[in-house]
Phi, psi and omega in degrees: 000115170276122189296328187303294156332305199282339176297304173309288166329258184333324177299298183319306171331303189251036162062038198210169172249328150256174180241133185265182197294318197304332182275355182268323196252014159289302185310301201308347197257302196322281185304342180281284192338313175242004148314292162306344149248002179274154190226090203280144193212169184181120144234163178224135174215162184222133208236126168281136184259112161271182181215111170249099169095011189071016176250118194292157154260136216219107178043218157297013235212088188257131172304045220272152185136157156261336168334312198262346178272333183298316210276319180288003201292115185108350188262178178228044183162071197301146138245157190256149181210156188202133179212150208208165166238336159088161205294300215290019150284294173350283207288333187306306159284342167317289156347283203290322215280301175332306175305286205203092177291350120348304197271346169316285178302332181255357177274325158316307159272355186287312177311301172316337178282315164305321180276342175288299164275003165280329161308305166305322168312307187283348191255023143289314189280287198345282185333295187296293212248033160266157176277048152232136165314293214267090191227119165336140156286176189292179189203107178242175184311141169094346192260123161067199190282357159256138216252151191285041164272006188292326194307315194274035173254321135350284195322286211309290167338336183249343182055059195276357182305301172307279200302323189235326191066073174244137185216196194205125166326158155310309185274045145069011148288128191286117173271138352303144192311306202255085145214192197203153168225156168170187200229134162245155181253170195217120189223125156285054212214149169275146178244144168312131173273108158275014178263127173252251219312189203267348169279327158110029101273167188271116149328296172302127159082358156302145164293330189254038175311287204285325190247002181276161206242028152263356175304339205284181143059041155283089218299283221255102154282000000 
């Protein structure tokens, strides 16, 4: 685990570029808890992408949005990924929220922070072992236009019920909270990246343009 990263990442979470003592030492009590108790889980599995109707395919599985057609334009081929910190991160925050809602809110971005770099983690090893040079950053449902009724077609594809014990709501939200799903595309040819902002879309023309609060210090809109 690089600390340094996970540090940065938390700083970014909780909005700030230092931690003053009382939030240096929430983080410090927030991340050992859950260190100690999350059981980080992460598959990839990779799929050839056909195009119907201008729209990619994942198998039987079509992709909607333009966002996610931009991204894939040119690839031959997607992996699919999934990463989870798992129920016991869950109870872990559960826990902290009981205690000391303080030590909540910031045990809420250290996780967040955790799953993030477990996402990184996973999209390195992706990168060393597909037989392709060129691969996207991930795209995951809810990012731009592709909508999160997409997850549980991921999940199934990823068999992510089983292999990670990730499930998804009826309104397509993911269970355990701090997991991620998402799609890289893979090419031998260089391909357009369509994540521009710090969240890994391009701003413009997002729905959550005006209010999302990862926009601030985006070099490009």
């Amino acid at each position: 685990m690089n600390t340094e990263a996970l540090w940065a990442e938390i700083r970014r979470n909780m909005g700030c570029h230092t931690l003053d003592s009382q939030s240096q030492r929430l983080t410090e009590q927030a991340l050992a808890h859950l260190q100690a108790q999350a059981a980080p889980k992460r598959l990839w599995r990779m799929f050839p992408i056909t195009w119907q109707d201008h729209a990619p395919l994942l198998g039987a599985t079509p992709l909607e949005g333009q966002d996610i057609r931009k991204h894939l334009q040119g690839c031959e081929a997607a992996v699919i990924m999934g990463a989870t910190l798992s129920f016991s991160a869950e109870t872990a925050l559960r826990r902290m929220a009981a205690e000391d809602m303080a030590l909540a809110v910031v045990a809420d971005a250290v996780a967040a922070a955790m799953v993030e770099q477990l996402c990184e983690e996973t999209e390195q090893e992706i990168r060393s072992h597909v037989p392709y040079p060129f691969v996207t950053q991930r795209f995951s449902p809810g990012y731009g236009d592709l909508p999160l009724h997409t997850q549980p077609a991921l999940l199934r594809m990823l068999d992510a019920g089983r292999t990670l014990g990730i499930t998804a709501t009826a309104q397509h939200i993911l269970l355990p909270q701090k997991s991620v799903t998402a799609v890289l595309g893979c090419s031998h040819s260089p391909v357009q990246d369509a994540r521009k902002g710090i969240c890994g879309v391009n701003c413009k023309g997002c729905p959550q343009e005006d209010t999302c609060p990862s926009r601030c210090g985006t070099a490009e809109n």
